Amino acid sequence: MIYTLTLNPAIDRVLFLDELKKDRTNRVKRVLDTIGGKGTHVSINLKLLGVQSTALGVTFGENGMKINEMMRAWGVDTSFIHFEKPGVQSRTNTVLIEETYHHCTMITEPGPQLSMEITEQLSRQINGLLQPGDILILTGDAGNVEDTAVYTKLAVLACEKGARVALDASGPYLKQALGASPFMIKPNHEELCYLVGKELITEEDIVSAIQSLEPYGIDFIVMTWGGKGAIVKAGAEIYRVHPVSSTVINEAGCGDAFLSAFIGGLIKDFPVERTLKMAASVAGAAAELDETTGFDPARAKELESQTSIERIA
Ligand code: TA6
C-alpha cells in the first residue's frame, strides 16, 4: 500500500485574470477552488493511474472537511487527523494565472501551527498502518510544524517498519531527512541548489550535484525543472527528461504529477525509460488543466509519443 502524508493540506483558489497590475484593483475573470497540498495531489494522480493509495495528513475546521470531501469525491481513501479549533482552518493557497503572458504565481498561506504532539500522533497512526514493502510519501510544506524533525522521525519509523520513503520537501526539512535513507527524493531545481549549497546553472552542474549525494544511497533522485523538464538519477544512470510541448495553462502541481507517475511506473515495474516517458507526459497533461491537481489520462497517452528521454551519465 502507498500512503501520502500532507501535513499542511490546502484548498487551492485559482484566480484567472489577463494581467496582474500592481497597486491597482484587479478584477479576476474566473475563480476555481480545487484541492491543494502536494500529498493530496499525489494520491489523486495515482488514482488516475489506477494505483490505490491512502491520503494521510492533518486537517482543520470547515476547510479541512472540504478537503476530505474533495479527496473522497476523487475516490481516494483518506485517514486525516482532523481538528476543530475555534478560528483555525486548513489553509487556502492562491494561484494567480495571468492569461496574457501565461504567468502562474503561487501564493501559499502558512497554515495552522502543529505542536510537537502531532509527531507522536502521526507516529502512532503510521506505526499501526505500515507493513513491510509499503511506500510512505512525505511531501509538501512542513513549515507549520513545531517539530522541525517531523519528516526525519516519520521516515526513520517507516524504514524500521520495512517500508520505503519518498520525500518531496524543501529547505532544511529535505536536508535533515536525507539521513533517514529515503529511497527517492524529488527536489525541484531551486531545492537541489539549496541542498548542495550552490547555484546550478548547467546540466553538468546538476549532474555533479546529484552525484555528490551518492553517500546517502538514494536510489532515485528526481529533479523537476519547471518548463525545462527534469533530470533523474535512477540507480547508477542519470537521464535528461525533455519537456513535452503542451498548452500550458496552470503549471502548479506539475511536479506532483511527475512524482506520481514516476511512483506509478515503479509500482507497475515499468522499465525506467517507460516510467520517465509516462512521468513527462502526465506532467505535460497536468499543465493543460485549470486545476492544480489531476490530469487527463487520454491526453497524457497522446503526449507520450512526444516525450524524449536521453541517458546523460
Ligand atoms: O505543487 C502544487 C501545490 O501542491 C499547490 O497545490 C499548492 O497547494 C502548493 O503546491 C502547496 O505547496 P507547499 O509546499 O506549500 O505544501
Coordinates of C-alpha atoms and ligand atoms in Angstrom, one line a residue:
M1 CA 0.0 0.0 0.0
I2 CA 1.1 3.6 -0.7
Y3 CA 0.5 6.3 1.8
T4 CA 0.8 10.0 1.1
L5 CA 1.2 12.4 4.0
T6 CA 0.3 16.1 3.7
L7 CA 1.0 17.9 7.0
N8 CA -0.4 21.2 5.6
P9 CA -3.1 20.5 3.0
A10 CA -4.9 23.3 1.3
I11 CA -7.7 24.5 -0.8
D12 CA -6.2 26.0 -3.9
R13 CA -8.1 29.0 -5.1
V14 CA -7.1 29.6 -8.7
L15 CA -7.7 33.2 -10.0
F16 CA -7.7 33.8 -13.7
L17 CA -7.0 37.4 -15.0
D18 CA -5.5 38.9 -18.1
E19 CA -2.5 40.5 -16.4
L20 CA -1.8 41.4 -12.7
K21 CA -1.4 45.2 -12.3
K22 CA 0.3 46.1 -9.0
D23 CA -1.2 48.9 -6.9
R24 CA -4.5 48.7 -8.8
T25 CA -7.8 46.9 -8.4
N26 CA -7.6 43.7 -10.4
R27 CA -11.0 42.1 -11.2
V28 CA -10.5 38.4 -11.9
K29 CA -12.3 36.8 -14.8
R30 CA -12.8 33.4 -13.1
V31 CA -12.3 31.7 -9.7
L32 CA -11.8 28.0 -9.3
D33 CA -11.5 26.2 -5.9
T34 CA -9.6 22.9 -6.2
I35 CA -7.6 20.7 -3.9
G36 CA -4.2 21.7 -2.8
G37 CA -1.2 20.4 -0.9
K38 CA 1.3 18.0 -2.5
G39 CA 0.5 14.7 -1.0
T40 CA -3.2 15.1 -1.8
H41 CA -2.3 15.6 -5.4
V42 CA -0.1 12.6 -5.5
S43 CA -2.9 10.4 -4.2
I44 CA -5.3 11.8 -6.8
N45 CA -2.9 11.4 -9.6
L46 CA -2.0 7.8 -8.5
K47 CA -5.8 7.1 -8.6
L48 CA -5.9 8.3 -12.2
L49 CA -3.1 5.9 -12.9
G50 CA -5.0 3.1 -11.4
V51 CA -2.8 2.9 -8.3
Q52 CA -4.5 2.8 -4.9
S53 CA -3.1 4.9 -2.0
T54 CA -4.4 6.3 1.3
A55 CA -4.1 10.0 1.9
L56 CA -2.9 10.9 5.5
G57 CA -2.5 14.3 6.9
V58 CA -3.8 16.9 9.4
T59 CA -6.8 19.0 8.6
F60 CA -8.7 21.8 10.5
G61 CA -12.2 23.1 10.5
E62 CA -14.6 23.6 7.6
N63 CA -11.8 23.8 5.0
G64 CA -10.4 20.6 6.4
M65 CA -13.8 18.8 6.0
K66 CA -14.0 20.2 2.4
I67 CA -10.5 18.8 1.6
N68 CA -11.6 15.4 2.9
E69 CA -14.8 15.6 0.8
M70 CA -12.9 16.6 -2.3
M71 CA -10.5 13.7 -1.8
R72 CA -13.4 11.2 -1.3
A73 CA -15.0 12.7 -4.5
W74 CA -11.9 11.8 -6.3
G75 CA -12.3 8.2 -5.0
V76 CA -9.2 8.4 -2.7
D77 CA -9.2 6.8 0.7
T78 CA -8.3 9.2 3.4
S79 CA -7.4 9.0 7.1
F80 CA -6.8 12.6 8.1
I81 CA -6.3 13.6 11.7
H82 CA -8.9 16.3 11.9
F83 CA -9.1 19.1 14.5
E84 CA -11.9 21.5 15.2
K85 CA -10.5 24.6 16.9
P86 CA -12.3 28.0 17.0
G87 CA -10.9 30.3 14.3
V88 CA -8.5 27.7 12.9
Q89 CA -8.8 26.4 9.3
S90 CA -6.7 24.4 6.9
R91 CA -5.2 27.0 4.6
T92 CA -6.2 28.4 1.3
N93 CA -3.4 28.8 -1.2
T94 CA -3.8 31.2 -4.1
V95 CA -2.7 30.6 -7.7
L96 CA -2.7 33.6 -9.9
I97 CA -3.0 32.7 -13.6
E98 CA -2.2 35.7 -15.9
E99 CA -3.5 34.5 -19.2
T100 CA -1.9 37.2 -21.4
Y101 CA 1.6 36.2 -20.5
H102 CA 0.9 32.7 -19.2
H103 CA 2.3 33.5 -15.8
C104 CA 1.4 31.1 -13.0
T105 CA 2.1 32.6 -9.5
M106 CA 1.6 30.6 -6.3
I107 CA 0.9 32.4 -3.0
T108 CA 0.8 30.0 -0.1
E109 CA -0.5 30.6 3.4
P110 CA 1.4 29.4 6.5
G111 CA -1.4 27.1 7.6
P112 CA -2.4 26.1 11.2
Q113 CA 0.5 25.6 13.6
L114 CA 1.0 21.9 14.6
S115 CA 2.5 21.4 18.1
M116 CA 5.1 18.8 19.0
E117 CA 2.4 16.3 19.9
I118 CA 1.4 15.9 16.3
T119 CA 4.6 13.9 15.6
E120 CA 3.6 11.4 18.3
Q121 CA 0.0 11.2 16.9
L122 CA 1.2 10.6 13.4
S123 CA 3.9 8.1 14.5
R124 CA 1.2 6.1 16.3
Q125 CA -1.0 6.2 13.2
I126 CA 1.8 5.2 10.8
N127 CA 3.1 2.6 13.2
G128 CA -0.4 1.0 13.1
L129 CA -0.7 1.2 9.3
L130 CA 2.6 0.5 7.6
Q131 CA 3.6 -3.0 6.5
P132 CA 6.9 -4.2 5.0
G133 CA 7.1 -3.2 1.4
D134 CA 4.7 -0.2 1.7
I135 CA 5.7 3.2 0.4
L136 CA 5.3 6.4 2.5
I137 CA 5.4 9.6 0.5
L138 CA 6.3 12.6 2.7
T139 CA 5.5 15.7 0.6
G140 CA 4.7 19.3 1.0
D141 CA 5.3 22.2 3.3
A142 CA 6.2 21.4 6.9
G143 CA 6.9 25.0 8.0
N144 CA 3.7 24.9 10.1
V145 CA 5.1 22.1 12.3
E146 CA 6.8 23.0 15.6
D147 CA 8.8 19.7 15.4
T148 CA 11.2 20.5 12.6
A149 CA 12.4 16.9 12.7
V150 CA 9.0 15.5 11.9
Y151 CA 9.8 14.3 8.4
T152 CA 13.0 12.7 9.7
K153 CA 11.3 10.9 12.6
L154 CA 8.5 9.6 10.4
A155 CA 10.9 8.4 7.8
V156 CA 13.0 6.6 10.3
L157 CA 9.9 4.9 11.7
A158 CA 8.7 3.9 8.2
C159 CA 12.1 2.4 7.4
E160 CA 12.0 0.5 10.8
K161 CA 8.7 -1.0 9.6
G162 CA 10.3 -2.2 6.4
A163 CA 8.6 0.5 4.2
R164 CA 10.3 2.7 1.7
V165 CA 10.1 6.5 2.0
A166 CA 9.8 9.0 -0.9
L167 CA 10.5 12.6 0.2
D168 CA 9.3 15.8 -1.6
A169 CA 10.2 18.5 0.8
S170 CA 12.2 21.7 0.7
G171 CA 14.9 23.5 2.6
P172 CA 16.0 22.2 6.0
Y173 CA 13.3 19.5 6.0
L174 CA 14.7 17.9 3.0
K175 CA 18.4 18.2 4.0
Q176 CA 17.7 16.8 7.5
A177 CA 15.7 13.9 6.3
L178 CA 18.3 12.6 3.9
G179 CA 19.9 10.8 6.8
A180 CA 16.7 8.8 7.2
S181 CA 17.6 6.9 4.0
P182 CA 14.7 7.8 1.7
F183 CA 14.7 5.6 -1.5
M184 CA 13.6 8.6 -3.5
I185 CA 13.7 12.4 -3.3
K186 CA 12.1 14.9 -5.6
P187 CA 13.7 18.3 -5.3
N188 CA 12.9 21.0 -7.8
H189 CA 15.8 22.9 -9.3
E190 CA 15.8 25.5 -6.5
E191 CA 15.6 22.9 -3.8
L192 CA 18.5 21.0 -5.3
C193 CA 20.6 24.2 -5.3
Y194 CA 19.8 24.7 -1.6
L195 CA 20.6 21.0 -0.8
V196 CA 24.1 21.3 -2.3
G197 CA 24.6 24.9 -1.3
K198 CA 25.4 26.3 -4.7
E199 CA 23.8 27.8 -7.9
L200 CA 23.4 25.1 -10.5
I201 CA 23.4 26.6 -14.0
T202 CA 24.3 23.9 -16.5
E203 CA 23.2 20.3 -16.9
E204 CA 26.7 19.3 -15.9
D205 CA 26.4 21.3 -12.7
I206 CA 23.2 19.4 -11.9
V207 CA 24.6 16.0 -12.8
S208 CA 27.6 16.6 -10.5
A209 CA 25.3 17.9 -7.7
I210 CA 23.2 14.7 -8.0
Q211 CA 26.3 12.6 -8.0
S212 CA 27.6 14.4 -4.9
L213 CA 24.6 12.9 -3.0
E214 CA 25.9 9.4 -3.6
P215 CA 26.9 8.8 0.0
Y216 CA 23.2 9.0 1.0
G217 CA 22.5 5.9 -1.1
I218 CA 19.3 7.3 -2.6
D219 CA 18.0 5.0 -5.4
F220 CA 16.0 7.7 -7.3
I221 CA 16.7 11.5 -7.4
V222 CA 14.1 13.2 -9.5
M223 CA 14.9 16.9 -10.0
T224 CA 12.0 18.6 -11.7
W225 CA 12.9 21.8 -13.6
G226 CA 9.6 23.5 -14.3
G227 CA 9.1 24.1 -18.0
K228 CA 12.6 22.6 -18.8
G229 CA 11.5 19.0 -17.8
A230 CA 13.6 17.0 -15.4
I231 CA 16.9 15.4 -14.6
V232 CA 16.6 12.0 -13.0
K233 CA 19.0 9.6 -11.3
A234 CA 17.8 6.1 -11.4
G235 CA 20.2 3.7 -9.8
A236 CA 23.6 4.3 -11.5
E237 CA 22.2 6.1 -14.5
I238 CA 21.2 9.8 -15.0
Y239 CA 18.6 10.7 -17.6
R240 CA 17.5 14.0 -19.1
V241 CA 13.8 14.1 -19.5
H242 CA 12.8 16.8 -22.0
P243 CA 9.5 18.6 -21.5
V244 CA 6.6 17.7 -23.8
S245 CA 5.2 20.7 -25.7
S246 CA 1.8 21.0 -24.1
T247 CA -0.5 24.1 -24.0
V248 CA 0.4 25.3 -20.5
I249 CA -2.5 26.8 -18.6
N250 CA -1.5 26.1 -14.9
E251 CA 2.0 24.8 -14.1
A252 CA 1.1 24.5 -10.4
G253 CA 1.0 20.8 -9.5
C254 CA 3.1 19.5 -12.4
G255 CA 5.9 18.5 -10.1
D256 CA 3.5 16.4 -8.1
A257 CA 2.1 14.9 -11.3
F258 CA 5.6 14.0 -12.4
L259 CA 6.3 12.4 -9.0
S260 CA 3.0 10.5 -9.0
A261 CA 3.6 9.0 -12.5
F262 CA 7.2 8.1 -11.5
I263 CA 6.0 6.2 -8.5
G264 CA 3.2 4.7 -10.6
G265 CA 5.8 3.4 -13.1
L266 CA 7.9 1.9 -10.3
I267 CA 4.8 0.2 -8.8
K268 CA 3.9 -1.3 -12.2
D269 CA 7.6 -2.4 -12.7
F270 CA 8.0 -0.4 -15.9
P271 CA 11.5 -0.1 -17.3
V272 CA 13.0 3.3 -16.3
E273 CA 12.7 4.9 -19.7
R274 CA 9.0 4.0 -19.9
T275 CA 8.4 5.3 -16.4
L276 CA 10.2 8.6 -17.4
K277 CA 8.1 8.9 -20.6
M278 CA 4.9 8.4 -18.5
A279 CA 6.0 11.0 -15.9
A280 CA 6.9 13.6 -18.6
S281 CA 3.5 13.1 -20.4
V282 CA 1.5 13.1 -17.2
A283 CA 3.2 16.3 -16.1
G284 CA 2.6 17.8 -19.5
A285 CA -1.1 16.9 -19.4
A286 CA -1.4 18.3 -15.9
A287 CA -0.2 21.7 -17.1
E288 CA -3.1 21.9 -19.6
L289 CA -5.7 21.9 -16.8
D290 CA -7.1 24.9 -15.0
E291 CA -6.9 22.8 -11.8
T292 CA -3.7 22.3 -9.8
T293 CA -4.4 18.6 -9.4
G294 CA -5.3 15.7 -11.7
F295 CA -4.6 15.3 -15.4
D296 CA -6.5 13.9 -18.5
P297 CA -5.2 10.3 -18.9
A298 CA -6.1 10.2 -22.6
R299 CA -4.2 13.4 -23.2
A300 CA -1.2 12.0 -21.3
K301 CA -1.3 8.9 -23.5
E302 CA -1.3 11.2 -26.6
L303 CA 1.7 13.2 -25.3
E304 CA 3.7 10.1 -24.6
S305 CA 4.7 9.9 -28.2
Q306 CA 6.2 13.4 -27.9
T307 CA 8.4 12.6 -24.9
S308 CA 12.2 12.4 -25.4
I309 CA 14.5 10.8 -22.8
E310 CA 18.2 10.6 -23.1
R311 CA 20.8 9.0 -20.8
I312 CA 23.4 11.6 -19.9
A313 CA 25.5 9.8 -17.3
Ligands
TA6_1 O1 2.6 21.7 -6.1 C1 1.4 22.4 -6.2 C2 0.9 22.7 -4.8 O2 0.6 21.5 -4.1 C3 -0.3 23.5 -4.8 O3 -1.5 22.8 -4.9 C4 -0.2 24.4 -3.5 O4 -1.2 23.9 -2.6 C5 1.2 24.2 -3.1 O5 1.9 23.4 -4.1 C6 1.4 23.6 -1.7 O6 2.8 23.5 -1.6 P1 3.5 23.6 -0.1 O7 5.0 23.4 -0.4 O8 3.1 24.9 0.5 O9 2.9 22.4 0.6

